[in-house]
Tab-separated table of C-alpha atoms (C1' of nucleotides) in Angstrom:
chain	number	residue	atom	x	y	z
P	954	MET	CA	6.798	27.073	1.547
P	955	MET	CA	7.140	24.829	4.563
P	956	VAL	CA	4.963	21.772	4.361
P	957	ARG	CA	5.937	19.968	7.548
P	958	ALA	CA	7.743	21.258	10.584
P	959	GLU	CA	10.185	23.650	9.013
P	960	ALA	CA	13.261	23.555	11.232
P	961	LYS	CA	14.327	20.093	9.962
P	962	THR	CA	17.988	20.163	9.089
P	963	GLY	CA	21.041	17.949	9.410
P	964	ALA	CA	20.344	14.634	11.106
P	965	ASP	CA	16.743	15.708	11.652
P	966	LEU	CA	16.234	16.039	7.924
P	967	ARG	CA	17.731	12.628	7.380
P	968	GLU	CA	15.274	11.125	9.822
P	969	ALA	CA	12.399	13.112	8.359
P	970	CYS	CA	13.252	11.795	4.896
P	971	LEU	CA	12.994	8.238	6.146
P	972	THR	CA	9.640	8.684	7.847
P	973	GLU	CA	8.230	10.572	4.904
P	974	ALA	CA	9.510	7.921	2.517
P	975	LEU	CA	7.846	5.254	4.622
P	976	ALA	CA	4.618	7.251	4.529
P	977	ILE	CA	4.725	7.404	0.751
P	978	ILE	CA	5.432	3.693	0.462
P	979	SER	CA	2.640	2.957	2.883
P	980	ALA	CA	0.175	5.072	0.936
P	981	SER	CA	1.155	4.303	-2.648
P	982	GLY	CA	3.511	1.350	-2.720
P	983	VAL	CA	7.268	1.108	-2.914
P	984	GLU	CA	7.434	1.707	-6.645
P	985	LYS	CA	5.848	5.123	-6.172
P	986	LEU	CA	8.574	6.253	-3.799
P	987	SER	CA	10.122	9.404	-5.207
P	988	LEU	CA	12.837	11.393	-3.508
P	989	ARG	CA	11.497	14.524	-5.165
P	990	GLU	CA	8.131	13.899	-3.573
P	991	VAL	CA	9.822	13.366	-0.226
P	992	ALA	CA	11.624	16.680	-0.602
P	993	ARG	CA	8.424	18.408	-1.697
P	994	ARG	CA	6.515	17.188	1.337
P	995	LEU	CA	9.292	18.325	3.631
P	996	GLY	CA	9.441	21.722	1.974
P	997	VAL	CA	13.073	21.380	0.955
P	998	SER	CA	14.750	21.395	-2.424
P	999	HIS	CA	14.692	18.282	-4.556
P	1000	GLN	CA	18.383	17.693	-3.908
P	1001	ALA	CA	18.360	18.062	-0.129
P	1002	PRO	CA	17.768	14.327	0.481
P	1003	TYR	CA	20.849	13.564	-1.605
P	1004	ARG	CA	22.947	15.258	1.082
P	1005	HIS	CA	22.003	12.343	3.351
P	1006	PHE	CA	21.492	9.455	0.956
P	1007	ALA	CA	23.584	8.616	-2.066
P	1008	SER	CA	20.567	7.436	-4.050
P	1009	ARG	CA	16.957	6.423	-3.887
P	1010	ASP	CA	18.033	2.838	-3.285
P	1011	HIS	CA	20.068	3.914	-0.290
P	1012	VAL	CA	16.941	5.360	1.294
P	1013	LEU	CA	15.135	2.122	0.662
P	1014	ALA	CA	18.029	0.053	1.967
P	1015	GLU	CA	18.044	1.988	5.232
P	1016	ILE	CA	14.290	1.483	5.644
P	1017	VAL	CA	14.657	-2.228	4.973
P	1018	ARG	CA	17.618	-2.450	7.308
P	1019	ARG	CA	15.565	-1.011	10.159
P	1020	ALA	CA	12.661	-3.296	9.313
P	1021	PHE	CA	14.899	-6.354	9.603
P	1022	ALA	CA	16.299	-5.048	12.869
P	1023	ASP	CA	12.781	-4.582	14.264
P	1024	PHE	CA	11.867	-8.036	13.059
P	1025	ALA	CA	14.840	-9.694	14.726
P	1026	SER	CA	14.054	-7.824	17.895
P	1027	ALA	CA	10.426	-8.981	17.745
P	1028	LEU	CA	11.523	-12.599	17.440
P	1029	ARG	CA	13.795	-12.147	20.439
P	1030	SER	CA	11.159	-10.440	22.572
P	1031	PRO	CA	9.208	-13.434	24.010
P	1032	PRO	CA	10.878	-14.227	27.358
P	1033	HIS	CA	12.508	-17.610	27.709
P	1034	THR	CA	10.876	-20.149	29.954
P	1035	ASP	CA	12.306	-23.480	31.044
P	1036	ASN	CA	10.283	-25.175	28.289
P	1037	PRO	CA	12.009	-24.851	24.888
P	1038	ALA	CA	8.933	-26.237	23.121
P	1039	THR	CA	6.627	-23.447	24.236
P	1040	ASP	CA	9.446	-20.968	23.648
P	1041	THR	CA	9.719	-22.090	20.050
P	1042	LEU	CA	5.986	-21.901	19.616
P	1043	ALA	CA	5.969	-18.429	21.147
P	1044	MET	CA	8.577	-17.377	18.640
P	1045	GLY	CA	6.406	-18.663	15.812
P	1046	MET	CA	3.503	-16.652	17.113
P	1047	ALA	CA	5.740	-13.617	17.447
P	1048	TYR	CA	6.691	-14.084	13.801
P	1049	VAL	CA	3.083	-14.135	12.653
P	1050	ALA	CA	2.137	-11.328	15.014
P	1051	PHE	CA	4.864	-9.108	13.630
P	1052	ALA	CA	3.796	-9.822	10.077
P	1053	PHE	CA	0.222	-8.843	10.895
P	1054	ALA	CA	1.144	-5.850	13.019
P	1055	GLU	CA	3.652	-4.462	10.497
P	1056	PRO	CA	2.485	-5.675	7.097
P	1057	LEU	CA	4.315	-2.874	5.353
P	1058	LYS	CA	7.672	-3.697	6.884
P	1059	TYR	CA	7.109	-7.392	6.321
P	1060	ARG	CA	6.296	-6.793	2.682
P	1061	LEU	CA	9.395	-4.665	2.317
P	1062	MET	CA	11.597	-7.358	3.757
P	1063	PHE	CA	10.192	-10.351	1.943
P	1064	GLY	CA	8.186	-8.790	-0.869
P	1065	GLY	CA	10.786	-9.217	-3.569
P	1066	THR	CA	11.760	-5.783	-4.833
P	1067	LEU	CA	14.532	-4.728	-2.533
P	1068	PRO	CA	17.879	-3.089	-3.354
P	1069	GLU	CA	20.840	-5.244	-4.323
P	1070	PRO	CA	22.072	-6.790	-1.085
P	1071	ASP	CA	25.622	-6.783	-2.437
P	1072	ALA	CA	25.491	-3.023	-2.754
P	1073	HIS	CA	24.008	-2.628	0.726
P	1074	PRO	CA	25.665	-5.218	2.946
P	1075	GLU	CA	24.385	-3.771	6.217
P	1076	MET	CA	20.797	-4.166	5.053
P	1077	MET	CA	20.656	-7.911	5.672
P	1078	ARG	CA	22.314	-7.990	9.062
P	1079	GLY	CA	18.959	-8.177	10.840
P	1080	ALA	CA	17.880	-11.020	8.574
P	1081	ARG	CA	20.850	-13.072	9.689
P	1082	GLU	CA	20.172	-12.205	13.311
P	1083	ALA	CA	16.523	-13.207	13.049
P	1084	PHE	CA	17.414	-16.554	11.534
P	1085	ASN	CA	19.956	-17.179	14.242
P	1086	VAL	CA	17.270	-16.584	16.865
P	1087	LEU	CA	15.290	-19.400	15.278
P	1088	ARG	CA	18.368	-21.598	15.087
P	1089	ALA	CA	19.098	-21.048	18.759
P	1090	ALA	CA	15.532	-21.903	19.746
P	1091	LEU	CA	15.738	-25.187	17.867
P	1092	VAL	CA	19.105	-26.006	19.398
P	1093	ARG	CA	17.577	-25.598	22.869
P	1094	LEU	CA	14.633	-27.702	21.775
P	1095	PHE	CA	16.867	-30.539	20.604
P	1096	GLU	CA	19.087	-30.372	23.651
P	1097	ALA	CA	16.082	-30.556	25.966
P	1098	ARG	CA	15.127	-33.786	24.234
P	1099	GLY	CA	18.599	-35.121	24.751
P	1100	GLN	CA	19.209	-35.162	20.988
P	1101	GLN	CA	22.551	-34.245	19.518
P	1102	PRO	CA	22.047	-30.783	17.925
P	1103	ASP	CA	23.436	-31.797	14.556
P	1104	HIS	CA	24.282	-28.654	12.656
P	1105	ASP	CA	22.860	-29.806	9.334
P	1106	LEU	CA	19.653	-31.102	10.876
P	1107	ILE	CA	19.162	-27.861	12.783
P	1108	ASP	CA	19.576	-25.907	9.581
P	1109	ARG	CA	17.037	-28.071	7.764
P	1110	GLU	CA	14.507	-27.820	10.546
P	1111	ALA	CA	15.055	-24.095	10.881
P	1112	LEU	CA	14.588	-23.606	7.160
P	1113	PHE	CA	11.429	-25.647	7.230
P	1114	ALA	CA	9.950	-23.639	10.093
P	1115	TRP	CA	11.061	-20.381	8.519
P	1116	SER	CA	9.613	-21.233	5.148
P	1117	SER	CA	6.343	-22.500	6.591
P	1118	LEU	CA	5.847	-19.335	8.597
P	1119	HIS	CA	6.815	-17.258	5.612
P	1120	GLY	CA	4.443	-19.229	3.458
P	1121	VAL	CA	1.550	-18.769	5.823
P	1122	VAL	CA	2.080	-15.077	6.204
P	1123	SER	CA	2.894	-14.274	2.616
P	1124	LEU	CA	-0.072	-16.257	1.410
P	1125	MET	CA	-2.330	-14.209	3.650
P	1126	ARG	CA	-1.028	-11.013	2.135
P	1127	THR	CA	-0.793	-12.084	-1.488
P	1128	ASP	CA	-3.356	-10.628	-3.787
P	1129	ALA	CA	-3.842	-14.188	-4.958
P	1130	ILE	CA	-5.679	-15.195	-1.817
P	1131	ASP	CA	-8.396	-12.635	-2.434
P	1132	THR	CA	-9.344	-14.375	-5.634
P	1133	LEU	CA	-9.561	-17.918	-4.336
P	1134	ASP	CA	-13.254	-17.906	-3.347
P	1135	LEU	CA	-12.529	-19.172	0.136
P	1136	ALA	CA	-15.070	-19.810	2.808
P	1137	PRO	CA	-14.509	-16.957	5.281
P	1138	SER	CA	-14.215	-19.362	8.186
P	1139	ALA	CA	-11.400	-21.214	6.460
P	1140	ARG	CA	-9.341	-18.088	6.194
P	1141	ALA	CA	-9.917	-17.087	9.791
P	1142	ALA	CA	-8.910	-20.453	11.186
P	1143	PHE	CA	-6.027	-20.949	8.814
P	1144	VAL	CA	-3.260	-19.364	10.811
P	1145	ALA	CA	-3.955	-21.393	13.929
P	1146	HIS	CA	-4.301	-24.495	11.807
P	1147	ALA	CA	-1.006	-23.933	10.070
P	1148	LEU	CA	0.944	-23.051	13.208
P	1149	GLN	CA	-0.248	-26.228	14.825
P	1150	LYS	CA	0.793	-28.282	11.816
P	1151	VAL	CA	4.237	-26.715	11.744
P	1152	GLY	CA	4.609	-27.385	15.441
P	1153	THR	CA	3.614	-30.982	14.961
P	1154	ALA	CA	6.069	-31.376	12.112
P	1155	LEU	CA	8.825	-30.149	14.431
P	1156	GLY	CA	7.726	-32.585	17.091
P	1157	ILE	CA	6.271	-29.945	19.397
P	1158	ASP	CA	3.208	-31.090	21.293
P	1159	VAL	CA	0.693	-28.276	20.994
P	1160	GLN	CA	-2.198	-30.125	22.619
P	1161	GLY	CA	-4.059	-27.591	24.721
P	1162	THR	CA	-1.684	-24.755	23.904
P	1163	ARG	CA	-3.498	-21.671	22.694
P	1164	THR	CA	-2.386	-20.529	19.272
P	1165	THR	CA	-3.163	-17.023	18.158
P	1166	GLY	CA	-5.917	-16.247	15.690
P	1167	GLY	CA	-5.740	-12.857	14.007
P	1168	SER	CA	-7.966	-12.622	10.948
P	1169	GLN	CA	-6.424	-11.060	7.807
V	306	MET	CA	17.441	0.938	-38.050
V	307	MET	CA	15.984	-2.515	-37.557
V	308	VAL	CA	17.328	-4.181	-34.461
V	309	ARG	CA	15.442	-7.489	-34.557
V	310	ALA	CA	13.611	-9.172	-37.372
V	311	GLU	CA	12.110	-6.225	-39.157
V	312	ALA	CA	8.817	-7.451	-40.592
V	313	LYS	CA	7.066	-7.550	-37.189
V	314	THR	CA	3.694	-5.876	-37.401
V	315	GLY	CA	0.169	-6.372	-36.121
V	316	ALA	CA	-0.241	-9.409	-33.906
V	317	ASP	CA	3.405	-10.301	-34.509
V	318	LEU	CA	4.497	-7.027	-33.005
V	319	ARG	CA	2.267	-7.619	-30.016
V	320	GLU	CA	3.902	-10.995	-29.444
V	321	ALA	CA	7.369	-9.571	-30.051
V	322	CYS	CA	6.712	-6.886	-27.438
V	323	LEU	CA	5.870	-9.545	-24.874
V	324	THR	CA	8.944	-11.664	-25.511
V	325	GLU	CA	11.203	-8.635	-25.563
V	326	ALA	CA	9.640	-7.349	-22.344
V	327	LEU	CA	10.256	-10.721	-20.750
V	328	ALA	CA	13.849	-10.589	-21.927
V	329	ILE	CA	14.339	-7.195	-20.317
V	330	ILE	CA	12.763	-8.338	-17.066
V	331	SER	CA	14.895	-11.450	-17.104
V	332	ALA	CA	18.048	-9.456	-17.637
V	333	SER	CA	17.452	-6.400	-15.471
V	334	GLY	CA	14.453	-6.998	-13.239
V	335	VAL	CA	10.850	-6.021	-13.534
V	336	GLU	CA	11.383	-2.465	-12.351
V	337	LYS	CA	13.701	-1.837	-15.284
V	338	LEU	CA	11.047	-2.774	-17.832
V	339	SER	CA	10.552	0.184	-20.153
V	340	LEU	CA	8.221	0.181	-23.130
V	341	ARG	CA	10.512	2.626	-24.859
V	342	GLU	CA	13.354	0.166	-24.510
V	343	VAL	CA	11.130	-2.587	-25.882
V	344	ALA	CA	10.306	-0.417	-28.888
V	345	ARG	CA	13.954	0.495	-29.360
V	346	ARG	CA	15.038	-3.138	-29.402
V	347	LEU	CA	12.326	-3.982	-31.890
V	348	GLY	CA	13.289	-1.079	-34.111
V	349	VAL	CA	9.870	0.567	-33.935
V	350	SER	CA	8.767	3.921	-32.665
V	351	HIS	CA	8.338	4.455	-28.951
V	352	GLN	CA	4.563	4.526	-29.335
V	353	ALA	CA	4.140	1.373	-31.374
V	354	PRO	CA	3.681	-0.866	-28.322
V	355	TYR	CA	0.839	1.368	-27.200
V	356	ARG	CA	-1.138	0.244	-30.243
V	357	HIS	CA	-1.304	-3.182	-28.610
V	358	PHE	CA	-1.182	-2.426	-24.899
V	359	ALA	CA	-2.949	0.375	-23.098
V	360	SER	CA	-0.087	0.888	-20.676
V	361	ARG	CA	3.087	-0.587	-19.280
V	362	ASP	CA	1.056	-2.342	-16.615
V	363	HIS	CA	-1.046	-4.012	-19.264
V	364	VAL	CA	2.075	-5.559	-20.758
V	365	LEU	CA	3.059	-6.813	-17.342
V	366	ALA	CA	-0.426	-8.100	-16.633
V	367	GLU	CA	-0.406	-10.146	-19.819
V	368	ILE	CA	2.975	-11.629	-18.978
V	369	VAL	CA	1.791	-12.517	-15.495
V	370	ARG	CA	-1.463	-13.926	-16.860
V	371	ARG	CA	0.474	-16.318	-19.093
V	372	ALA	CA	2.770	-17.264	-16.258
V	373	PHE	CA	-0.206	-18.234	-14.105
V	374	ALA	CA	-1.694	-20.186	-16.965
V	375	ASP	CA	1.577	-22.097	-17.453
V	376	PHE	CA	1.747	-22.719	-13.745
V	377	ALA	CA	-1.774	-24.120	-13.546
V	378	SER	CA	-1.023	-26.320	-16.518
V	379	ALA	CA	2.165	-27.585	-14.865
V	380	LEU	CA	0.244	-28.554	-11.738
V	381	ARG	CA	-2.263	-30.421	-13.886
V	382	SER	CA	0.367	-32.233	-15.922
V	383	PRO	CA	1.249	-35.211	-13.691
V	384	PRO	CA	-1.056	-38.066	-14.783
V	385	HIS	CA	-3.536	-39.377	-12.246
V	386	THR	CA	-2.953	-42.821	-10.808
V	387	ASP	CA	-5.329	-44.794	-8.619
V	388	ASN	CA	-3.413	-43.587	-5.581
V	389	PRO	CA	-4.468	-40.047	-4.550
V	390	ALA	CA	-1.623	-39.835	-2.040
V	391	THR	CA	1.108	-40.242	-4.611
V	392	ASP	CA	-0.850	-37.985	-6.963
V	393	THR	CA	-0.851	-35.228	-4.365
V	394	LEU	CA	2.838	-35.714	-3.743
V	395	ALA	CA	3.498	-35.616	-7.480
V	396	MET	CA	1.660	-32.314	-7.653
V	397	GLY	CA	3.821	-30.935	-4.887
V	398	MET	CA	6.916	-31.977	-6.792
V	399	ALA	CA	5.498	-30.429	-9.939
V	400	TYR	CA	5.036	-27.204	-7.996
V	401	VAL	CA	8.636	-27.128	-6.856
V	402	ALA	CA	9.884	-28.250	-10.244
V	403	PHE	CA	8.057	-25.431	-11.974
V	404	ALA	CA	9.437	-22.897	-9.533
V	405	PHE	CA	12.972	-24.099	-10.208
V	406	ALA	CA	12.510	-24.457	-13.957
V	407	GLU	CA	10.874	-21.046	-14.383
V	408	PRO	CA	12.211	-18.885	-11.572
V	409	LEU	CA	11.447	-15.717	-13.476
V	410	LYS	CA	7.796	-16.550	-13.979
V	411	TYR	CA	7.488	-17.743	-10.430
V	412	ARG	CA	8.973	-14.531	-9.132
V	413	LEU	CA	6.604	-12.528	-11.287
V	414	MET	CA	3.577	-14.380	-9.972
V	415	PHE	CA	4.439	-14.390	-6.288
V	416	GLY	CA	7.166	-11.811	-6.030
V	417	GLY	CA	4.989	-8.990	-4.839
V	418	THR	CA	5.102	-6.200	-7.387
V	419	LEU	CA	2.351	-7.047	-9.817
V	420	PRO	CA	-0.289	-4.805	-11.390
V	421	GLU	CA	-3.537	-4.131	-9.530
V	422	PRO	CA	-5.579	-7.326	-9.896
V	423	ASP	CA	-8.772	-5.260	-9.840
V	424	ALA	CA	-7.647	-3.425	-12.944
V	425	HIS	CA	-6.634	-6.679	-14.676
V	426	PRO	CA	-9.209	-9.311	-13.732
V	427	GLU	CA	-8.077	-11.860	-16.300
V	428	MET	CA	-4.597	-11.881	-14.844
V	429	MET	CA	-5.519	-14.021	-11.851
V	430	ARG	CA	-7.600	-16.628	-13.616
V	431	GLY	CA	-4.710	-19.083	-13.732
V	432	ALA	CA	-4.081	-18.557	-10.026
V	433	ARG	CA	-7.624	-19.654	-9.229
V	434	GLU	CA	-7.295	-22.611	-11.550
V	435	ALA	CA	-4.024	-23.706	-9.962
V	436	PHE	CA	-5.494	-23.561	-6.499
V	437	ASN	CA	-8.485	-25.564	-7.607
V	438	VAL	CA	-6.165	-28.281	-8.893
V	439	LEU	CA	-4.735	-28.559	-5.386
V	440	ARG	CA	-8.220	-28.539	-3.876
V	441	ALA	CA	-9.337	-31.348	-6.171
V	442	ALA	CA	-6.289	-33.456	-5.305
V	443	LEU	CA	-7.037	-33.116	-1.600
V	444	VAL	CA	-10.701	-33.967	-2.115
V	445	ARG	CA	-9.647	-37.204	-3.838
V	446	LEU	CA	-7.211	-37.858	-1.014
V	447	PHE	CA	-9.884	-37.460	1.639
V	448	GLU	CA	-12.429	-39.487	-0.234
V	449	ALA	CA	-9.953	-42.335	-0.687
V	450	ARG	CA	-9.613	-42.415	3.097
V	451	GLY	CA	-13.354	-42.551	3.455
V	452	GLN	CA	-13.351	-39.125	5.103
V	453	GLN	CA	-16.103	-36.632	4.468
V	454	PRO	CA	-14.506	-33.929	2.251
V	455	ASP	CA	-15.565	-31.036	4.481
V	456	HIS	CA	-15.256	-27.861	2.478
V	457	ASP	CA	-13.677	-25.781	5.239
V	458	LEU	CA	-11.198	-28.465	6.156
V	459	ILE	CA	-10.201	-28.923	2.534
V	460	ASP	CA	-9.601	-25.206	2.222
V	461	ARG	CA	-7.470	-25.143	5.333
V	462	GLU	CA	-5.420	-28.126	4.253
V	463	ALA	CA	-5.033	-26.724	0.770
V	464	LEU	CA	-3.892	-23.374	2.119
V	465	PHE	CA	-1.405	-25.109	4.372
V	466	ALA	CA	0.051	-27.142	1.550
V	467	TRP	CA	0.082	-24.132	-0.754
V	468	SER	CA	1.772	-21.906	1.789
V	469	SER	CA	4.362	-24.515	2.722
V	470	LEU	CA	5.303	-25.053	-0.885
V	471	HIS	CA	5.373	-21.345	-1.461
V	472	GLY	CA	7.466	-20.907	1.639
V	473	VAL	CA	9.974	-23.512	0.565
V	474	VAL	CA	10.325	-22.155	-2.908
V	475	SER	CA	10.319	-18.482	-2.073
V	476	LEU	CA	12.870	-19.029	0.624
V	477	MET	CA	15.151	-20.685	-1.905
V	478	ARG	CA	14.920	-17.698	-4.177
V	479	THR	CA	14.966	-14.882	-1.599
V	480	ASP	CA	18.169	-12.949	-1.370
V	481	ALA	CA	17.885	-13.571	2.341
V	482	ILE	CA	18.919	-17.198	2.048
V	483	ASP	CA	22.230	-16.268	0.508
V	484	THR	CA	23.205	-14.419	3.646
V	485	LEU	CA	22.303	-17.064	6.189
V	486	ASP	CA	25.679	-18.817	6.280
V	487	LEU	CA	24.159	-22.218	5.671
V	488	ALA	CA	26.017	-25.460	5.407
V	489	PRO	CA	25.839	-26.305	1.674
V	490	SER	CA	24.522	-29.775	2.401
V	491	ALA	CA	21.614	-28.332	4.370
V	492	ARG	CA	20.495	-26.292	1.438
V	493	ALA	CA	20.717	-29.170	-1.004
V	494	ALA	CA	18.714	-31.528	1.153
V	495	PHE	CA	16.205	-28.950	2.256
V	496	VAL	CA	13.640	-29.346	-0.494
V	497	ALA	CA	13.281	-33.090	-0.031
V	498	HIS	CA	13.181	-32.619	3.709
V	499	ALA	CA	10.447	-29.997	3.501
V	500	LEU	CA	8.321	-31.903	1.000
V	501	GLN	CA	8.403	-34.929	3.216
V	502	LYS	CA	7.360	-32.891	6.233
V	503	VAL	CA	4.486	-31.275	4.357
V	504	GLY	CA	3.365	-34.701	3.194
V	505	THR	CA	3.511	-36.024	6.720
V	506	ALA	CA	1.499	-33.072	7.965
V	507	LEU	CA	-1.171	-33.917	5.414
V	508	GLY	CA	-1.154	-37.536	6.474
V	509	ILE	CA	0.557	-38.819	3.352
V	510	ASP	CA	2.924	-41.676	3.954
V	511	VAL	CA	6.056	-40.929	1.981
V	512	GLN	CA	8.101	-43.827	3.279
V	513	GLY	CA	10.213	-45.080	0.401
V	514	THR	CA	8.817	-42.583	-2.100
V	515	ARG	CA	11.543	-40.708	-3.917
V	516	THR	CA	11.297	-36.942	-3.554
V	517	THR	CA	13.105	-34.670	-5.983
V	518	GLY	CA	16.276	-32.798	-5.176
V	519	GLY	CA	17.085	-29.891	-7.501
V	520	SER	CA	19.747	-27.602	-6.000
V	521	GLN	CA	18.560	-24.025	-6.778
W	476	DG	C1'	-10.346	1.984	-57.137
W	477	DC	C1'	-11.914	4.187	-52.992
W	478	DC	C1'	-12.892	4.673	-48.211
W	479	DA	C1'	-12.347	3.548	-43.548
W	480	DA	C1'	-10.263	1.233	-40.034
W	481	DA	C1'	-6.066	-0.517	-38.172
W	482	DT	C1'	-1.538	0.397	-37.366
W	483	DG	C1'	2.839	3.028	-36.915
W	484	DT	C1'	5.209	7.724	-36.331
W	485	DT	C1'	6.350	12.292	-34.619
W	486	DG	C1'	6.076	15.612	-31.162
W	487	DA	C1'	5.042	17.255	-26.876
W	488	DC	C1'	4.468	17.372	-21.656
W	489	DA	C1'	5.125	16.217	-16.962
W	490	DG	C1'	7.505	13.481	-13.991
W	491	DT	C1'	11.688	11.040	-12.362
W	492	DG	C1'	16.906	10.149	-10.612
W	493	DT	C1'	21.095	12.228	-10.431
W	494	DC	C1'	25.404	15.093	-11.687
W	495	DA	C1'	27.547	19.766	-11.288
W	496	DA	C1'	27.916	24.259	-9.754
W	497	DC	C1'	26.630	27.512	-6.608
W	498	DC	C1'	25.390	29.746	-2.133
W	499	DT	C1'	25.318	30.102	3.066
W	500	DG	C1'	25.897	29.880	7.727
W	501	DC	C1'	28.747	28.239	11.430
W	502	DG	C1'	32.561	26.554	14.065
W	503	DA	C1'	37.706	25.974	14.570
W	504	DG	C1'	42.210	28.081	14.328
W	505	DA	C1'	45.082	32.191	13.770
L	1083	DT	C1'	37.973	39.051	16.263
L	1084	DC	C1'	38.706	37.737	11.653
L	1085	DT	C1'	38.930	34.304	8.295
L	1086	DC	C1'	38.711	30.124	6.119
L	1087	DG	C1'	36.784	25.549	5.221
L	1088	DC	C1'	33.222	22.727	4.886
L	1089	DA	C1'	28.756	20.421	5.853
L	1090	DG	C1'	24.350	21.209	4.328
L	1091	DG	C1'	20.919	23.328	1.135
L	1092	DT	C1'	19.616	25.301	-3.509
L	1093	DT	C1'	19.350	25.952	-8.486
L	1094	DG	C1'	19.904	24.273	-12.968
L	1095	DA	C1'	20.622	20.963	-16.253
L	1096	DC	C1'	20.467	16.319	-18.591
L	1097	DA	C1'	18.748	11.961	-19.910
L	1098	DC	C1'	15.355	9.026	-19.137
L	1099	DT	C1'	10.497	7.465	-18.391
L	1100	DG	C1'	5.061	6.891	-19.411
L	1101	DT	C1'	1.547	8.676	-21.946
L	1102	DC	C1'	-1.601	11.974	-24.637
L	1103	DA	C1'	-2.611	14.111	-29.244
L	1104	DA	C1'	-2.127	14.702	-33.987
L	1105	DC	C1'	-0.448	12.981	-38.109
L	1106	DA	C1'	0.922	9.461	-41.756
L	1107	DT	C1'	0.602	4.979	-43.813
L	1108	DT	C1'	-0.802	0.650	-44.810
L	1109	DT	C1'	-4.450	-2.621	-45.809
L	1110	DG	C1'	-8.763	-5.125	-46.354
L	1111	DG	C1'	-13.733	-4.813	-47.764
L	1112	DC	C1'	-17.063	-2.842	-50.899
DNA sequence: GCCAAATGTTGACAGTGTCAACCTGCGAGA
DNA sequence: TCTCGCAGGTTGACACTGTCAACATTTGGC
């Protein structure tokens, strides 16, 4: 009984477990992830995945780890210009774009139910990296203004930007927003509106700069 | 074998199930909630809870419903003054205060893993109510300025405020923040900093107004 | 005092994560 | 070339879960 490509074994099987697990999560939610179902779909015994992962949580931790790594990479991807303000704005847009392009990964990272970070230290490495990308952008921004990049101030500003972006995105994905009886136009324009406000709060002049839309 | 107060029956048992379920969630997380464990702790048979709740998700939905109701009530609690600006700010502080005072409930409401809202329509009533409290505050704010309370604009501003507050709070509770190597002072001052910025973005002058601290 | 409805119990079934024991094929060392 | 070890896969078991079905018991209304 071979359900997928049969020859999967060794490292291939490990990789196949991860993709199949992601497929299950994508289709039925993280709480429905079952290693037995993964094994069933791959046509292997129910214990085969345990040769590559110590537990169900270890599978999840690896998926989350990769999601954070992708996320950090996405934040790094916009090329630097000589204008730190537009660079910072571009990073904000990259943040929102990633959240919309990969809602599943985003939900996994920030959705709440993730394995104990203490038990899976490598899982959060990408999270730290991503935050440091934001920190660095703000340091450049402050330096370009001739301001002293005070460590505490940078951290506060970075946290504010981070939390605003997270708030925007997570609000758009929360079930709650579907029940708020919003005017459709309000929802569509919200992201641009919010990004502009965050930019303004950070002292970035966004006059005339195009901010991305992206409904839903 | 009576583990708790024995006489629980009827509506009492229903209530006892809810408090015991909340205790389990508080101690071990929502994914560890087991109706059999609830029954065991209450000294009743494993099916007794099913006389009062159709399924595990229905228990959760009721807990979440009450959390939303409490939340809406907390947002309504600050008394109105004749100054809509300070009223709005007070509501923002009430939001953050509730999140810090009831982290478990807050996590349940906005943490991601909650029962299908379609299957539990009553669950989200409080969420709508809470959002309408914010809407009303902003309408008063705009009217006091002599601005036309444009429906779309109100919705956008409300969503921005909502998402910023949610961002602030959820960032403080995410596991992610523990791994960011922050200066302790940055974390302590962050809430006040963020509230002030959100107020500024909404055009509220917070000069001299005390904003709350509350360190996690 | 009786009947019916509400409530609680017992038993079963399918599904899950995970430990333990077993088998198997393959590559390194003799 | 033979053998031995071991990584990788399988089978079986156990304890746990949610939930259905059938039974028992309590209780309030007539």
